[in-house]
Amino acid sequence: MPNMKVVDMAGKEVGEITLSDTVFGAEVNEAVLHTAVRAYLLNQRQGTQSTLTRTEVSGGGKKPWKQKGTGRARQGSTRSPQWTHGGVALGPKPRSYRVTLNKRVKRVALFSALSSKVANGEMIVVDNITMNEYKTKTIVGMLANLGSAKKALIVLPEVNGFVIKSCDNIEGVKTTQWNTVNVYDVLNCDTFIIAKDAVNKIEEVYAR
């Protein structure tokens, strides 16, 4: 079982935690990670793009010139795709990009993502991440004390409006809760900062 030191918001070591091998010491499956990230990005797409076909463009009801005798190519409508202001041929229409993954694949992907952060030394366990006021400066100080890189993901054990709002103005910093953490956010951050209680809750649910 991997052991990690626990620090406070000032960066001072206050203890140690033993992490579950199932969740934080799993073998990293890159194929499953790719599948999970691809599904996440596809599911972010709205799929509302739409173009007008020749039947949906207004006008063009009259034949522009007679069929024969003009020396020009025959035309049936000024709203054909080759005309300016004509319809679009084979253009995009509203569709769903939704991709679903089964529960087992999601779990393997999450375990792989979390384990990769531990293996690469990019995970920091903080004893308690809490605030009693809106203060961006406090979070900036915490990140500096922890030696956080440019992109940081802060995982909380529960919703804390003071922490979340204080992080909103910091570029590259994102907050989430232990039960809504996703593979893409974990892999996309340079520093994975998680509260000790959030670690316990994740292990309680997944390390069975």
CSV table of C-alpha atoms in Angstrom, one decimal:
chain,number,residue,atom,x,y,z
A,1,MET,CA,0.0,0.0,0.0
A,2,PRO,CA,1.5,3.4,-1.0
A,3,ASN,CA,2.1,5.8,1.9
A,4,MET,CA,1.9,9.6,1.5
A,5,LYS,CA,2.6,12.5,3.8
A,6,VAL,CA,-0.3,14.7,4.8
A,7,VAL,CA,0.2,18.5,4.9
A,8,ASP,CA,-1.8,21.4,6.0
A,9,MET,CA,-2.7,24.5,3.9
A,10,ALA,CA,0.6,26.1,4.8
A,11,GLY,CA,2.5,23.1,3.4
A,12,LYS,CA,3.7,21.8,6.7
A,13,GLU,CA,3.7,18.0,7.2
A,14,VAL,CA,1.1,17.0,9.8
A,15,GLY,CA,0.9,13.3,9.4
A,16,GLU,CA,0.8,10.3,7.0
A,17,ILE,CA,-1.8,8.4,5.2
A,18,THR,CA,-1.9,4.8,3.8
A,19,LEU,CA,-3.6,4.7,0.5
A,20,SER,CA,-5.6,1.8,-0.9
A,21,ASP,CA,-3.8,-0.3,-3.5
A,22,THR,CA,-7.1,-0.9,-5.2
A,23,VAL,CA,-7.7,2.8,-5.9
A,24,PHE,CA,-4.3,4.5,-5.7
A,25,GLY,CA,-1.9,1.7,-6.5
A,26,ALA,CA,-3.6,0.1,-9.5
A,27,GLU,CA,-1.9,-0.7,-12.8
A,28,VAL,CA,-2.3,2.1,-15.2
A,29,ASN,CA,-4.4,1.0,-18.2
A,30,GLU,CA,-3.7,3.5,-21.0
A,31,ALA,CA,-6.2,2.0,-23.4
A,32,VAL,CA,-9.0,2.4,-20.9
A,33,LEU,CA,-7.9,6.0,-20.1
A,34,HIS,CA,-8.0,6.9,-23.8
A,35,THR,CA,-11.5,5.4,-24.0
A,36,ALA,CA,-12.7,7.3,-21.0
A,37,VAL,CA,-11.2,10.7,-22.1
A,38,ARG,CA,-12.6,10.3,-25.6
A,39,ALA,CA,-16.1,9.5,-24.2
A,40,TYR,CA,-15.9,12.5,-21.8
A,41,LEU,CA,-15.0,14.9,-24.6
A,42,LEU,CA,-17.6,13.6,-27.0
A,43,ASN,CA,-20.3,13.9,-24.3
A,44,GLN,CA,-19.4,17.6,-24.0
A,45,ARG,CA,-20.5,18.3,-27.5
A,46,GLN,CA,-24.0,19.7,-27.9
A,47,GLY,CA,-24.4,18.5,-31.5
A,48,THR,CA,-26.7,21.4,-32.4
A,49,GLN,CA,-24.8,22.5,-35.5
A,50,SER,CA,-27.1,22.7,-38.5
A,51,THR,CA,-27.0,23.9,-42.2
A,52,LEU,CA,-29.9,24.6,-44.6
A,53,THR,CA,-30.4,22.2,-47.5
A,54,ARG,CA,-31.8,23.3,-50.8
A,55,THR,CA,-35.3,22.5,-49.6
A,56,GLU,CA,-34.9,24.7,-46.5
A,57,VAL,CA,-33.5,27.8,-48.2
A,58,SER,CA,-36.2,30.4,-49.1
A,59,GLY,CA,-36.7,31.3,-52.8
A,60,GLY,CA,-35.6,29.4,-55.9
A,61,GLY,CA,-39.1,28.3,-56.9
A,62,LYS,CA,-38.8,29.6,-60.5
A,63,LYS,CA,-36.6,27.9,-63.1
A,64,PRO,CA,-33.9,30.6,-63.8
A,65,TRP,CA,-34.0,30.0,-67.6
A,66,LYS,CA,-35.5,27.7,-70.1
A,67,GLN,CA,-34.1,24.2,-70.5
A,68,LYS,CA,-32.7,24.5,-74.0
A,69,GLY,CA,-31.5,27.1,-76.5
A,70,THR,CA,-29.6,29.5,-74.2
A,71,GLY,CA,-26.1,27.9,-74.5
A,72,ARG,CA,-25.9,27.7,-70.7
A,73,ALA,CA,-26.0,24.7,-68.5
A,74,ARG,CA,-29.5,23.6,-67.5
A,75,GLN,CA,-30.6,24.8,-64.1
A,76,GLY,CA,-33.8,24.0,-62.2
A,77,SER,CA,-33.4,26.3,-59.2
A,78,THR,CA,-31.2,29.1,-57.9
A,79,ARG,CA,-31.1,27.4,-54.5
A,80,SER,CA,-29.0,24.4,-55.7
A,81,PRO,CA,-25.7,23.9,-53.8
A,82,GLN,CA,-23.6,25.3,-56.6
A,83,TRP,CA,-25.4,28.7,-56.5
A,84,THR,CA,-24.5,31.6,-54.3
A,85,HIS,CA,-27.1,31.7,-51.5
A,86,GLY,CA,-28.0,28.1,-52.4
A,87,GLY,CA,-28.5,25.2,-50.0
A,88,VAL,CA,-25.6,23.2,-48.5
A,89,ALA,CA,-25.0,19.7,-49.8
A,90,LEU,CA,-24.1,17.1,-47.2
A,91,GLY,CA,-23.8,19.7,-44.4
A,92,PRO,CA,-24.0,18.9,-40.7
A,93,LYS,CA,-27.4,18.4,-39.0
A,94,PRO,CA,-28.3,18.1,-35.3
A,95,ARG,CA,-27.1,14.8,-33.9
A,96,SER,CA,-26.1,13.2,-30.6
A,97,TYR,CA,-22.4,12.4,-29.9
A,98,ARG,CA,-23.3,10.6,-26.7
A,99,VAL,CA,-21.0,7.7,-25.7
A,100,THR,CA,-21.8,5.5,-22.7
A,101,LEU,CA,-19.3,3.4,-20.8
A,102,ASN,CA,-20.2,0.5,-18.5
A,103,LYS,CA,-19.5,0.8,-14.7
A,104,ARG,CA,-16.4,-1.5,-14.8
A,105,VAL,CA,-14.7,0.5,-17.5
A,106,LYS,CA,-15.4,3.8,-15.6
A,107,ARG,CA,-13.9,2.3,-12.4
A,108,VAL,CA,-10.8,1.0,-14.1
A,109,ALA,CA,-10.3,4.4,-15.8
A,110,LEU,CA,-10.7,6.3,-12.5
A,111,PHE,CA,-8.3,4.0,-10.6
A,112,SER,CA,-5.7,4.3,-13.4
A,113,ALA,CA,-5.9,8.1,-13.4
A,114,LEU,CA,-5.6,8.4,-9.6
A,115,SER,CA,-2.8,5.8,-9.5
A,116,SER,CA,-0.9,7.6,-12.3
A,117,LYS,CA,-0.9,10.8,-10.2
A,118,VAL,CA,0.5,9.0,-7.2
A,119,ALA,CA,3.1,7.2,-9.3
A,120,ASN,CA,4.2,10.5,-10.9
A,121,GLY,CA,4.4,12.4,-7.6
A,122,GLU,CA,1.6,14.8,-8.7
A,123,MET,CA,-0.8,14.1,-5.9
A,124,ILE,CA,-0.9,16.1,-2.6
A,125,VAL,CA,-3.0,15.2,0.4
A,126,VAL,CA,-4.1,18.1,2.5
A,127,ASP,CA,-5.3,17.6,6.0
A,128,ASN,CA,-8.2,20.0,5.7
A,129,ILE,CA,-9.2,22.5,2.9
A,130,THR,CA,-11.6,24.9,4.5
A,131,MET,CA,-12.3,28.6,4.6
A,132,ASN,CA,-14.7,30.9,6.5
A,133,GLU,CA,-14.7,33.8,4.0
A,134,TYR,CA,-14.2,34.5,0.3
A,135,LYS,CA,-10.5,35.1,-0.1
A,136,THR,CA,-8.7,34.3,-3.4
A,137,LYS,CA,-5.4,35.3,-1.7
A,138,THR,CA,-5.7,32.4,0.7
A,139,ILE,CA,-6.0,29.9,-2.0
A,140,VAL,CA,-3.1,31.5,-4.0
A,141,GLY,CA,-1.0,31.2,-0.8
A,142,MET,CA,-2.0,27.6,-0.3
A,143,LEU,CA,-1.0,26.7,-3.9
A,144,ALA,CA,2.3,28.5,-3.4
A,145,ASN,CA,3.0,26.7,-0.1
A,146,LEU,CA,2.2,23.3,-1.7
A,147,GLY,CA,4.4,24.0,-4.8
A,148,SER,CA,1.5,23.6,-7.1
A,149,ALA,CA,2.1,23.7,-10.9
A,150,LYS,CA,0.1,25.9,-13.3
A,151,LYS,CA,-2.9,23.6,-13.6
A,152,ALA,CA,-4.4,22.3,-10.3
A,153,LEU,CA,-7.4,20.3,-9.4
A,154,ILE,CA,-8.7,20.6,-5.8
A,155,VAL,CA,-10.9,17.8,-4.6
A,156,LEU,CA,-13.1,18.6,-1.6
A,157,PRO,CA,-15.0,16.1,0.7
A,158,GLU,CA,-18.2,18.3,0.4
A,159,VAL,CA,-19.3,21.5,-1.2
A,160,ASN,CA,-17.6,24.5,0.4
A,161,GLY,CA,-18.8,27.7,-1.3
A,162,PHE,CA,-16.0,29.8,0.2
A,163,VAL,CA,-13.3,27.6,-1.3
A,164,ILE,CA,-15.1,27.1,-4.6
A,165,LYS,CA,-15.7,30.9,-5.2
A,166,SER,CA,-12.2,31.8,-4.0
A,167,CYS,CA,-10.8,29.5,-6.7
A,168,ASP,CA,-12.9,30.8,-9.5
A,169,ASN,CA,-10.7,33.8,-10.2
A,170,ILE,CA,-7.5,31.8,-10.4
A,171,GLU,CA,-6.6,30.7,-13.9
A,172,GLY,CA,-5.9,27.0,-14.3
A,173,VAL,CA,-7.4,26.0,-10.9
A,174,LYS,CA,-10.5,23.9,-10.8
A,175,THR,CA,-12.5,22.5,-7.8
A,176,THR,CA,-14.7,19.4,-7.6
A,177,GLN,CA,-16.1,17.0,-5.0
A,178,TRP,CA,-14.9,13.5,-4.3
A,179,ASN,CA,-18.1,12.0,-5.9
A,180,THR,CA,-18.0,14.1,-9.1
A,181,VAL,CA,-14.3,13.8,-9.9
A,182,ASN,CA,-13.8,12.5,-13.5
A,183,VAL,CA,-10.9,11.0,-15.4
A,184,TYR,CA,-10.4,13.9,-17.8
A,185,ASP,CA,-10.0,16.5,-15.0
A,186,VAL,CA,-7.6,14.2,-13.1
A,187,LEU,CA,-5.3,13.7,-16.1
A,188,ASN,CA,-5.6,17.3,-17.3
A,189,CYS,CA,-4.2,18.8,-14.1
A,190,ASP,CA,-0.5,19.1,-13.3
A,191,THR,CA,-1.1,19.0,-9.5
A,192,PHE,CA,-3.9,16.8,-7.9
A,193,ILE,CA,-4.7,18.3,-4.5
A,194,ILE,CA,-7.2,16.3,-2.5
A,195,ALA,CA,-8.4,16.7,1.1
A,196,LYS,CA,-7.8,13.8,3.5
A,197,ASP,CA,-11.5,13.3,4.1
A,198,ALA,CA,-12.1,13.1,0.3
A,199,VAL,CA,-9.5,10.3,0.1
A,200,ASN,CA,-11.3,8.4,2.9
A,201,LYS,CA,-14.7,8.8,1.1
A,202,ILE,CA,-13.3,7.6,-2.2
A,203,GLU,CA,-11.7,4.6,-0.6
A,204,GLU,CA,-14.9,3.8,1.4
A,205,VAL,CA,-17.0,3.7,-1.8
A,206,TYR,CA,-14.5,2.1,-4.3
A,207,ALA,CA,-12.0,0.1,-2.3
A,208,ARG,CA,-14.4,-2.8,-1.6
